[in-house]
Short mmCIF file of C-alpha atoms and ligand atoms in Angstrom, two decimals:
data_model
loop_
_atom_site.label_atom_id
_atom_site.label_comp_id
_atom_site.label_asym_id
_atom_site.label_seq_id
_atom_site.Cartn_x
_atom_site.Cartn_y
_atom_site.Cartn_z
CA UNK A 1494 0.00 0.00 0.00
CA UNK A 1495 0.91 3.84 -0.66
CA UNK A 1496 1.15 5.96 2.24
CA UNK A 1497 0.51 9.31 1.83
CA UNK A 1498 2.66 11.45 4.64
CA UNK A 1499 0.22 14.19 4.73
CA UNK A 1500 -2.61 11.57 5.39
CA UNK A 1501 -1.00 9.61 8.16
CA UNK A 1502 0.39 11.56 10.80
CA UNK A 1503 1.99 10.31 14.08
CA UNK A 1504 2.56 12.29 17.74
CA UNK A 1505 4.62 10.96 20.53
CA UNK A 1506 5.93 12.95 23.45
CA UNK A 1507 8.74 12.91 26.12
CA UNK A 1508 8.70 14.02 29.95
CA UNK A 1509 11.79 16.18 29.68
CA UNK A 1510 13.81 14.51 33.53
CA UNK A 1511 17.14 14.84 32.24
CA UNK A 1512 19.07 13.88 29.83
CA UNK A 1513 18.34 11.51 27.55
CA UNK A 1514 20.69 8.11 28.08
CA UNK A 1515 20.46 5.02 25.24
CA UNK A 1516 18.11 3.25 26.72
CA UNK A 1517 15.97 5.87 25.68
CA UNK A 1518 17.38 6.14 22.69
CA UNK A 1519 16.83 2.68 21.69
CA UNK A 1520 13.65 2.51 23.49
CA UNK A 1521 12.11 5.08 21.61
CA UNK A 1522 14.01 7.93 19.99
CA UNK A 1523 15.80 5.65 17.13
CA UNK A 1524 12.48 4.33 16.02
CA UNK A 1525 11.39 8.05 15.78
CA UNK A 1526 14.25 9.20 13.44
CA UNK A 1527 12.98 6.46 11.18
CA UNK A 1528 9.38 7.45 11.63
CA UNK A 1529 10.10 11.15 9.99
CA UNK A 1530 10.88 10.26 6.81
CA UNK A 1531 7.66 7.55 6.57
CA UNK A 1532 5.12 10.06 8.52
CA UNK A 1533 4.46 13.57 8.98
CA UNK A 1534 5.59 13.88 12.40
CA UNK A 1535 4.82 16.34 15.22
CA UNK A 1536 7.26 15.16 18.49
CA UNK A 1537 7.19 17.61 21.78
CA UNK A 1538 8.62 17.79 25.20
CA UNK A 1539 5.78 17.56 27.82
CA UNK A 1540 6.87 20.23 30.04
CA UNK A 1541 3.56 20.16 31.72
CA UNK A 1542 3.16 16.18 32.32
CA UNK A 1543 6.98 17.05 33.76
CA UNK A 1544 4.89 19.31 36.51
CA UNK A 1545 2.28 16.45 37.29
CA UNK A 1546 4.97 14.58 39.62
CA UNK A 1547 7.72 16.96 40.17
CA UNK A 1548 5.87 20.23 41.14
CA UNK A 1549 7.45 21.14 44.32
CA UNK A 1550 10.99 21.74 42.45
CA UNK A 1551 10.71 23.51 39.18
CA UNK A 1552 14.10 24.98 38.87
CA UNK A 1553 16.30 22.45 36.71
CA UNK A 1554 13.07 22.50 34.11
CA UNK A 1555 14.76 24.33 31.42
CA UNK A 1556 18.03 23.09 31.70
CA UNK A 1557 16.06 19.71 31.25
CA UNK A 1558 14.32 20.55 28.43
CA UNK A 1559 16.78 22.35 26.68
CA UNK A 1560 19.15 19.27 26.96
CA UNK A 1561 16.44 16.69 25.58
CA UNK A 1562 16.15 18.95 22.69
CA UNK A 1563 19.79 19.10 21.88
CA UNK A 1564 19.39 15.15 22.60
CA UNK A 1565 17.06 14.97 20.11
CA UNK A 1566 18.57 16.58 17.31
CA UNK A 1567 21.82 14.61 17.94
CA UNK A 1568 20.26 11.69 17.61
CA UNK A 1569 18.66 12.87 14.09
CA UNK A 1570 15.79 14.14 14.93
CA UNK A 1571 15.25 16.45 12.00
CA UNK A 1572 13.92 19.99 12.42
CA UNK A 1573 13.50 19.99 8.63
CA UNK A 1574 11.11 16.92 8.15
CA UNK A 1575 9.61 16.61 11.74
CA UNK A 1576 7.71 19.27 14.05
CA UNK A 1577 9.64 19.64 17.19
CA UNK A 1578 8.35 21.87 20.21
CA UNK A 1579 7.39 22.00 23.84
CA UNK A 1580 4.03 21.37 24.96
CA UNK A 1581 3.61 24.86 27.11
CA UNK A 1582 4.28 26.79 23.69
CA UNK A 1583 1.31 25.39 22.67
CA UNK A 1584 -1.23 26.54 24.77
CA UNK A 1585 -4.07 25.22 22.90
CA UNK A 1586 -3.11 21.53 25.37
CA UNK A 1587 -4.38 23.49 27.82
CA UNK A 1588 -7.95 24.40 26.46
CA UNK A 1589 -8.16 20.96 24.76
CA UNK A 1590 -7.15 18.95 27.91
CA UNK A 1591 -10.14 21.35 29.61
CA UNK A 1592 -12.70 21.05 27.69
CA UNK A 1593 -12.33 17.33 27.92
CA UNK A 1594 -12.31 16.93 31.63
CA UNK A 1595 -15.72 18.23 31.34
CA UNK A 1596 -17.09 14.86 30.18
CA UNK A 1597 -14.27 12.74 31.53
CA UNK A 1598 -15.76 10.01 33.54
CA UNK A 1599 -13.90 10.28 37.20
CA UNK A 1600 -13.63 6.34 36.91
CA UNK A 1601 -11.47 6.49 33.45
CA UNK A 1602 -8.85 8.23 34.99
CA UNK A 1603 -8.48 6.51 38.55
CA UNK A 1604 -8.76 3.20 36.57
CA UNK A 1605 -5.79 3.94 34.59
CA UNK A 1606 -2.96 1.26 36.34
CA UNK A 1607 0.15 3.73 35.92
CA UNK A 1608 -2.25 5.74 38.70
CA UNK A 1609 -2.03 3.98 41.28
CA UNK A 1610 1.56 2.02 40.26
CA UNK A 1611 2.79 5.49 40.09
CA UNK A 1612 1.45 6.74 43.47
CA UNK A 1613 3.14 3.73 45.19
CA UNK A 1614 6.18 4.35 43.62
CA UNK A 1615 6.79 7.37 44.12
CA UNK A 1616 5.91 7.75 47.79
CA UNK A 1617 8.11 10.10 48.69
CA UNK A 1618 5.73 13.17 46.80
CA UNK A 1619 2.48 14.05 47.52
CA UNK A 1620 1.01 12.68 44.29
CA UNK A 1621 -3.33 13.02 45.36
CA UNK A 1622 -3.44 16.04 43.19
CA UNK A 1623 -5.95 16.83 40.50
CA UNK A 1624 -2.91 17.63 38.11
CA UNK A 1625 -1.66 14.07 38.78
CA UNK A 1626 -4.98 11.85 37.72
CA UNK A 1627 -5.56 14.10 34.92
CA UNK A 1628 -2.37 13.06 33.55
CA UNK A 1629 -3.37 10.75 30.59
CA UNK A 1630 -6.33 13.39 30.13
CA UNK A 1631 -3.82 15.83 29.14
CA UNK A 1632 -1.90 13.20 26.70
CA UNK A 1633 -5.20 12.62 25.01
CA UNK A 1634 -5.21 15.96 24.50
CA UNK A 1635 -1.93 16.47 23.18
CA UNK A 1636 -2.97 13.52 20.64
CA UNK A 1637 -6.12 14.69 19.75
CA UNK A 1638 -5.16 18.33 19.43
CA UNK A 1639 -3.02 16.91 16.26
CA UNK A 1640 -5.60 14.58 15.15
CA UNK A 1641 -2.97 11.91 15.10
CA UNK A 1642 -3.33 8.09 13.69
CA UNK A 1643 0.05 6.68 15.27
CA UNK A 1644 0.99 6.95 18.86
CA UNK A 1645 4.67 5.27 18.53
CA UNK A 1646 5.13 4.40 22.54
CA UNK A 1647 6.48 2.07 25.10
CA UNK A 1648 3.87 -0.64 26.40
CA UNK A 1649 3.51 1.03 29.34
CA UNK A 1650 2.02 3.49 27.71
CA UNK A 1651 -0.78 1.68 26.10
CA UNK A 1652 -3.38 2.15 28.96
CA UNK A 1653 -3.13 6.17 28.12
CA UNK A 1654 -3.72 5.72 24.33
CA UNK A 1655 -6.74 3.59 25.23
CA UNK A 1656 -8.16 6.07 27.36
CA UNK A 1657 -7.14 8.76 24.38
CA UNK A 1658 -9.52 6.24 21.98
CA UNK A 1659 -12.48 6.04 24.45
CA UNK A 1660 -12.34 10.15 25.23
CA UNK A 1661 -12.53 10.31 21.13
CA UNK A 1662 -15.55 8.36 20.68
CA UNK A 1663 -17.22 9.68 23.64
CA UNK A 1664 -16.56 13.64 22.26
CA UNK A 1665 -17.85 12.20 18.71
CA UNK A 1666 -20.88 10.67 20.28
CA UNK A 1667 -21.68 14.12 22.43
CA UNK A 1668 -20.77 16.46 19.30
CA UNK A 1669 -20.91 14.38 16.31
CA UNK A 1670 -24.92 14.44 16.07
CA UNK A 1671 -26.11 15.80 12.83
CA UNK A 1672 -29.53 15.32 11.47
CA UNK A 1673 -29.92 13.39 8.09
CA UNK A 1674 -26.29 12.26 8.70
CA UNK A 1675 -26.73 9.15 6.36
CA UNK A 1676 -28.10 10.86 4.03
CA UNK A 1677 -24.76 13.19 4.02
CA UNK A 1678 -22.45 10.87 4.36
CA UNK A 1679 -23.67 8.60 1.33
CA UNK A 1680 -23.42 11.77 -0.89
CA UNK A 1681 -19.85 12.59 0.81
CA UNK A 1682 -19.32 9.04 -0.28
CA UNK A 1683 -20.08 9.81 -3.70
CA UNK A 1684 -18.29 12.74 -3.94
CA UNK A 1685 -14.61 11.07 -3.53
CA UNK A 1686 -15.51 9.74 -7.13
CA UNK A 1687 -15.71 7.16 -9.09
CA UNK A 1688 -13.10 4.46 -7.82
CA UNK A 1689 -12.68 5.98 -4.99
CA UNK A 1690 -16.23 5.57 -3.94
CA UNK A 1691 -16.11 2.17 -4.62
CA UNK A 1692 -13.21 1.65 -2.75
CA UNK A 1693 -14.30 3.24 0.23
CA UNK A 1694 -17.70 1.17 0.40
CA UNK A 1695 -15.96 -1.73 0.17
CA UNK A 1696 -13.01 -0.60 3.04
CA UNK A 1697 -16.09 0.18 4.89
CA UNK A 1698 -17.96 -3.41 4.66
CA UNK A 1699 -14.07 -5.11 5.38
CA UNK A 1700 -13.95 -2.84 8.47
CA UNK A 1701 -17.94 -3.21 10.17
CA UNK A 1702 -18.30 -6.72 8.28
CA UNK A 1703 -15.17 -8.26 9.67
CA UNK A 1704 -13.80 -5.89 12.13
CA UNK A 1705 -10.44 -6.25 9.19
CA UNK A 1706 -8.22 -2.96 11.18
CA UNK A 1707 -6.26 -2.15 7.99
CA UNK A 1708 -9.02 -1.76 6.08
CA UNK A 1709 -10.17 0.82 8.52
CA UNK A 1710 -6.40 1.95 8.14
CA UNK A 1711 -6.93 2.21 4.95
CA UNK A 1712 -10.20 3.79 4.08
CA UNK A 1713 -9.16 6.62 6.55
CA UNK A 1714 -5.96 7.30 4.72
CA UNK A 1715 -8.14 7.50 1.62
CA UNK A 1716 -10.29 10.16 2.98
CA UNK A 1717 -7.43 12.31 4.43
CA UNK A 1718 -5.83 11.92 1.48
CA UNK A 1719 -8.32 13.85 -0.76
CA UNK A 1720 -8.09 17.20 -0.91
CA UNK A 1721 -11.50 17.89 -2.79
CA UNK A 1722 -14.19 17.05 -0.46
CA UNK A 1723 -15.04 19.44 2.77
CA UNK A 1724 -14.24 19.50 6.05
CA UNK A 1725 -17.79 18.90 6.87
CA UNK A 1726 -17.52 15.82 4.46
CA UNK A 1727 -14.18 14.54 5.52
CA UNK A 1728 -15.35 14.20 9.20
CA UNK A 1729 -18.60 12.25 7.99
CA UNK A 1730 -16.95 9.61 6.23
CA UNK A 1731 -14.33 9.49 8.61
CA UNK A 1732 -17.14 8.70 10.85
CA UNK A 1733 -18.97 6.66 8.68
CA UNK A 1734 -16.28 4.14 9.20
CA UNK A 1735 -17.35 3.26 12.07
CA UNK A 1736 -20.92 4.17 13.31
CA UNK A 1737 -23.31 7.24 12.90
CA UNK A 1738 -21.91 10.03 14.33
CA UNK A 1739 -18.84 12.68 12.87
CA UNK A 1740 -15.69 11.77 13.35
CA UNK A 1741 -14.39 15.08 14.78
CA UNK A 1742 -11.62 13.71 16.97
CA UNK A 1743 -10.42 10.39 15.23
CA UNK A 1744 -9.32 7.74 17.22
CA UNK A 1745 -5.60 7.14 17.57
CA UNK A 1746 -4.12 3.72 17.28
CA UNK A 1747 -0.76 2.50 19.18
CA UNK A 1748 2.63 2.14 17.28
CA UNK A 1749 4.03 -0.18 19.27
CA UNK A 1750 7.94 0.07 18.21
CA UNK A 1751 9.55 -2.82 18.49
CA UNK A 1752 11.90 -2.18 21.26
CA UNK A 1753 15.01 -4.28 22.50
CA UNK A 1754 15.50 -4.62 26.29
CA UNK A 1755 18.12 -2.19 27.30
CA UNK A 1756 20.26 -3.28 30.03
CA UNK A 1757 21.36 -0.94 33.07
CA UNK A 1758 24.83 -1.05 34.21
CA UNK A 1759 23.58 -3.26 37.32
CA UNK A 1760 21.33 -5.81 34.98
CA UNK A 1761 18.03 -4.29 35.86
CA UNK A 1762 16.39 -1.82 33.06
CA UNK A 1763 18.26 1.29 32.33
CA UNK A 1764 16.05 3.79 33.91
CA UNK A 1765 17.29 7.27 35.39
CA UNK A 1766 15.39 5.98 38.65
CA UNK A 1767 17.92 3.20 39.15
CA UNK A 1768 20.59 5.28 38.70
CA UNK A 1769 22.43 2.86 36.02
CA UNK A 1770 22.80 4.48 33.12
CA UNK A 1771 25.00 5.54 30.21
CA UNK A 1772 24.15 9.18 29.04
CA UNK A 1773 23.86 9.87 25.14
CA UNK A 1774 26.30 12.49 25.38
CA UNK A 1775 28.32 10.84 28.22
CA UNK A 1776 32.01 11.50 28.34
CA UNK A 1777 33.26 8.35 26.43
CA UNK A 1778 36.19 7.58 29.00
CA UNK A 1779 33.31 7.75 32.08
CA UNK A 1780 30.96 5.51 29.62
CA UNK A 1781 34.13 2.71 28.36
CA UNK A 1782 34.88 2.98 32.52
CA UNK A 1783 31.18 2.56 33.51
CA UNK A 1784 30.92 -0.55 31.20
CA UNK A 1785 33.90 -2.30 32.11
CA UNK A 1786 32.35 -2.38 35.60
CA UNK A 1787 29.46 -3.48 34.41
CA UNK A 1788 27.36 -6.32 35.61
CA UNK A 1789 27.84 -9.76 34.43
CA UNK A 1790 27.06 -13.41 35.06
CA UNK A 1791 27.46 -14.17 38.46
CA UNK A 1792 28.38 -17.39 37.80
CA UNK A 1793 31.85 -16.35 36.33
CA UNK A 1794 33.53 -15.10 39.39
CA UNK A 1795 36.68 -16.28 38.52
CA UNK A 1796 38.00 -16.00 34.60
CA UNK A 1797 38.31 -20.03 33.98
CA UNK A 1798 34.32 -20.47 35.13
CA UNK A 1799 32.45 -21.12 31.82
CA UNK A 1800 29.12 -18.43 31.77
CA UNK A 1801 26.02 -18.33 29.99
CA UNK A 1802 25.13 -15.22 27.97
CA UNK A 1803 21.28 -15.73 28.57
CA UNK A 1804 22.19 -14.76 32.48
CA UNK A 1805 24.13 -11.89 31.47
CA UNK A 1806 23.43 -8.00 30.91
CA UNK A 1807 26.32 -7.49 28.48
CA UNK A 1808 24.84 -10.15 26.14
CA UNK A 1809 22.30 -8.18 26.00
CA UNK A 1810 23.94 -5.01 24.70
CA UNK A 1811 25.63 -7.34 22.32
CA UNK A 1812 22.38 -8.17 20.71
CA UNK A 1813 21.39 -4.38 19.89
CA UNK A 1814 25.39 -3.14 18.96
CA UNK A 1815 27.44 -6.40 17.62
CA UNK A 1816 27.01 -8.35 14.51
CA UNK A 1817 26.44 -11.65 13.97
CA UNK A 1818 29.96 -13.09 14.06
CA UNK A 1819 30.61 -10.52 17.34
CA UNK A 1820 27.85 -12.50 18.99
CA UNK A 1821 29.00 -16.10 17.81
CA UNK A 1822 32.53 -15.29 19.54
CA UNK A 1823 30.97 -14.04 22.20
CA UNK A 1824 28.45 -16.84 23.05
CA UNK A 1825 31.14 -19.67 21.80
CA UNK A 1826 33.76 -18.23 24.18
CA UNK A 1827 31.82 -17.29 27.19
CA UNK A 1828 30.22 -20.89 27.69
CA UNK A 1829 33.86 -22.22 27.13
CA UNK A 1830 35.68 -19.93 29.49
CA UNK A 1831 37.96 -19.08 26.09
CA UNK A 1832 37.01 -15.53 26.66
CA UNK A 1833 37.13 -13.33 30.05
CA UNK A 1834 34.24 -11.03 30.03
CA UNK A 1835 36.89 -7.87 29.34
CA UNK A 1836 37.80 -9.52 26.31
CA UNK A 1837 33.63 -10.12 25.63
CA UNK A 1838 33.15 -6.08 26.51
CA UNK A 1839 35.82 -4.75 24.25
CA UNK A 1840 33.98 -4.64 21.22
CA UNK A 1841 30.99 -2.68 22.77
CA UNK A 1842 32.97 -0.63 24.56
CA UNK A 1843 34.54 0.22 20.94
CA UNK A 1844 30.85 0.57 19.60
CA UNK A 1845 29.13 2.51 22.46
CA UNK A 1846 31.91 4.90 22.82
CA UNK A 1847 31.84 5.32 18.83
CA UNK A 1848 28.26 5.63 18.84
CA UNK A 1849 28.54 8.83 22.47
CA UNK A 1850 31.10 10.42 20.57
CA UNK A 1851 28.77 10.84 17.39
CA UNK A 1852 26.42 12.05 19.47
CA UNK A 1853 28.48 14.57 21.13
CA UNK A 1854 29.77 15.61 17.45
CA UNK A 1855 26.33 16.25 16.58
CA UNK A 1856 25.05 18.32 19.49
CA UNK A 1857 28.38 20.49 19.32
CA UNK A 1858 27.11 22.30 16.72
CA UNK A 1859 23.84 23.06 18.76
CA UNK A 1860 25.70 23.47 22.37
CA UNK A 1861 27.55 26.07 20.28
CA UNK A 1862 24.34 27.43 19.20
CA UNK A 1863 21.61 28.84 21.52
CA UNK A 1864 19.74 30.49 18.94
CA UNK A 1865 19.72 27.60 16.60
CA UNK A 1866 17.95 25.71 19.20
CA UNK A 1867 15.78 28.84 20.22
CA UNK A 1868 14.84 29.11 16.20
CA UNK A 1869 13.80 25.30 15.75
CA UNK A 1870 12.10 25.61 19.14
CA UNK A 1871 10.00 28.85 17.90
CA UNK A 1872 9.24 27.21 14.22
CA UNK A 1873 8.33 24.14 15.93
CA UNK A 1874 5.60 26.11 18.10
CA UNK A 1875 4.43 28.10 15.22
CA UNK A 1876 3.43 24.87 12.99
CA UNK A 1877 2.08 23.01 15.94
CA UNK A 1878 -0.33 26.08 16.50
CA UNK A 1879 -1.14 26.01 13.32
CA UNK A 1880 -2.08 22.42 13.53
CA UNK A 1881 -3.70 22.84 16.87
CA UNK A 1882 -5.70 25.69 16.07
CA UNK A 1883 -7.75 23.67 13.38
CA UNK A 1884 -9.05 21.03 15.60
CA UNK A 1885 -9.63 23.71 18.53
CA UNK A 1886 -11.92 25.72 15.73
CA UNK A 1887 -13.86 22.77 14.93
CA UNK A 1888 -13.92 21.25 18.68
CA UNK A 1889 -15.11 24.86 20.18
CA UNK A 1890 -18.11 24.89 16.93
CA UNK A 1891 -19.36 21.26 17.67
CA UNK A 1892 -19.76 22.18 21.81
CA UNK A 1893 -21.45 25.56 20.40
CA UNK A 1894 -18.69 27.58 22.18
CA UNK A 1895 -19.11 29.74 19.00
CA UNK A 1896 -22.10 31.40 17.33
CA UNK A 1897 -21.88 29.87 13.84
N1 LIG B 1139 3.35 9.95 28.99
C1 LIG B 1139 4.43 9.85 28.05
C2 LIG B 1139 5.63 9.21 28.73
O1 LIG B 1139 5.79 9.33 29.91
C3 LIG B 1139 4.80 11.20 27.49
C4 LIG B 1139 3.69 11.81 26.71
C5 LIG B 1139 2.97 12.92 27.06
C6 LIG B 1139 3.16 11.36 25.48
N2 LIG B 1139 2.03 13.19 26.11
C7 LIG B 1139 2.11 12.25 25.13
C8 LIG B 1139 3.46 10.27 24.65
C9 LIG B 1139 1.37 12.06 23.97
C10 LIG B 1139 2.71 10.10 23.49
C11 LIG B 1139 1.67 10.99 23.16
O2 LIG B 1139 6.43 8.60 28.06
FE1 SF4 B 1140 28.72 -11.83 30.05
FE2 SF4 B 1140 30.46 -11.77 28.10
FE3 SF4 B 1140 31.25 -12.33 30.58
FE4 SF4 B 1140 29.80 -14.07 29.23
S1 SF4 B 1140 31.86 -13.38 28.73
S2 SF4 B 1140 29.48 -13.46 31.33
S3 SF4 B 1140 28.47 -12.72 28.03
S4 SF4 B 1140 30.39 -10.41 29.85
#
């Protein structure tokens, strides 16, 4: 199938804690440098979900963000394909995220698992504030605002995208009410043309006949994609898809990317919380030090015990940065004892530090560069607006927030 970049458009986010280290980078940011070139892409730094747990202490905020951004573009995020900006430039969250809490059922929100999870985890803050439930009501409003049909995110972010889909089809069923809309949608149907028509009906039957998701996929892409038929007409068959009502806020669906598991420095996840991680732009001698500390199998406490890479962290790095004949040594001479586990993290410490110093290269140029950074930053905001303010126009018309 074709895809049409204007027609499919994805939206992902990032809390901006600190900077960025590779397991986000191959959790996440890697698969979106591939996404920009397939999609048209809007990527922010949620300033405000930042605020929902870390309130009290506000003052390292821009330092954060600004270094997430600089993370970003030295990992290849590109200014010139993708729309980069920070959620609290785009003020238009803000009205979205409250005019959906009006019809936000209480339940959705304390029903979400990461709410509670979340709470018990982090004890230490006083987390039983409004801000803090409404959380993944303000990331279905950062998805909505942009009308996106990707979410690209971790699965521990599914729950949110979920509640992102219900909120949709609840506004739609509230605002979405037209009289005659049959009627209007059979003539919108008629009026993508010829083949098109066709097309659609039968997408349509594939999708409500058989519940077939691509076809869905696929007859929305073919409305989006024409550039003849109204707004009016575009939300119909958009909605027509799937029921009765307009399709105002389409429903988002998950891009689950397919993620390796990034090991920590002590075995467990890389996660800033654990405190075992390797920054993106770490100093290479602190990163090729770090690693040669690393964890590894237990088992090999002494150089002439034979380990098993399956029980080792290191292997596990091997998978994402070695090739195949890397890996073959590796597994071959680790279950023979032929190999001490320096030998085994040589050629990743070669890799990783390759791969920190490209980095580094890469955000020089921005380091170097405030108003670079300050220039994508303000572009970014000014095509997200632009993006935002069309949904907002429509949204505030369908509650009758305006006269017309
Ligand atoms: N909650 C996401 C996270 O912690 C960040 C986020 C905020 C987001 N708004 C979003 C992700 C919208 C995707 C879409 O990772
Ligand atoms: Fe791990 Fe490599 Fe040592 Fe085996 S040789 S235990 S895979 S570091």
């Amino acid at each position: 199938m074709s895809v049409n970049p204007q027609a499919r458009r994805v939206l992902s986010g990032m809390r901006p804690t600190g900077p960025l280290h590779l397991g986000n980078y191959h959790g996440a940011l890697r698969s979106w440098v591939e996404l920009q070139y397939q999609y048209e892409c809007f990527f922010f730094i949620a300033d405000w979900h930042a605020l929902t747990t870390g309130y009290e202490d506000t003052s390292a905020l821009q330092d954060h963000i600004r270094a997430v951004l600089v993370d970003w573009l030295a990992a290849g995020l590109n200014p010139g394909v993708a729309t980069l900006f920070i959620q609290s430039h785009v003020p238009e969250h803000a009205e979205l995220h409250l005019l959906l809490s009006m019809m936000t059922p209480l339940g959705w929100l304390e029903r979400v698992p990461t709410y509670k999870e979340q709470q018990a985890e982090l004890r230490d803050r006083d987390l039983a504030t409004y801000g803090f439930l409404g959380y993944p009501l303000l990331q279905s409003a950062d998805i909505l605002l942009y009308r996106a049909d990707f979410v690209p995110v971790g699965e521990d972010q599914v729950a949110h995208v979920e509640v992102t889909r219900e909120l949709a089809r609840r506004f739609n069923h509230l605002y979405g009410r037209e009289p005659q809309f049959e009627e209007k949608a059979e003539r919108g149907v008629r009026s993508l043309g010829g083949r098109n028509s066709t097309l659609y009906r039968q997408l349509r039957r594939r999708f409500q006949e058989a519940g077939d998701t691509e076809a869905l996929t696929r007859a929305r892409a073919l409305v989006q994609a024409n550039n003849r038929i109204t707004v009016a007409d575009r939300e119909r068959l958009l909605g027509f898809l799937e029921g009765s009502h307009l399709s105002i806020l389409p429903e988002p669906q998950v891009l689950l990317t397919a993620s390796p598991r990034v090991p920590g420095l002590d075995g467990r996840k890389m996660s800033k919380s654990y405190g075992n991680t390797i920054g993106l732009r770490e100093d290479p001698d602190a990163v090729a030090q770090k690693l040669r500390a690393m964890k590894t199998d237990p088992a090999r406490a002494r150089r002439t015990d034979p380990g098993d890479p399956e029980k080792c962290p290191v292997w596990d790095l091997h998978k994402i940065y070695s090739d195949e004949a890397t890996r073959r040594w590796v597994s071959e001479g680790c279950r023979s004892a032929g190999i001490g586990c320096l030998d085994c993290k040589k050629p990743l410490i070669d890799q990783i530090v390759e791969e920190v110093r490209a980095f580094r290269r890469r955000a020089q140029e921005f380091e170097d560069n405030p108003d670079l950074v300050r220039g994508i930053v303000a572009e970014g905001a000014s095509k997200a607006r632009e993006a935002a303010h069309q949904t907002l126009d429509e949204v505030r018309r369908a509650m009758h927030l305006r006269a017309d």
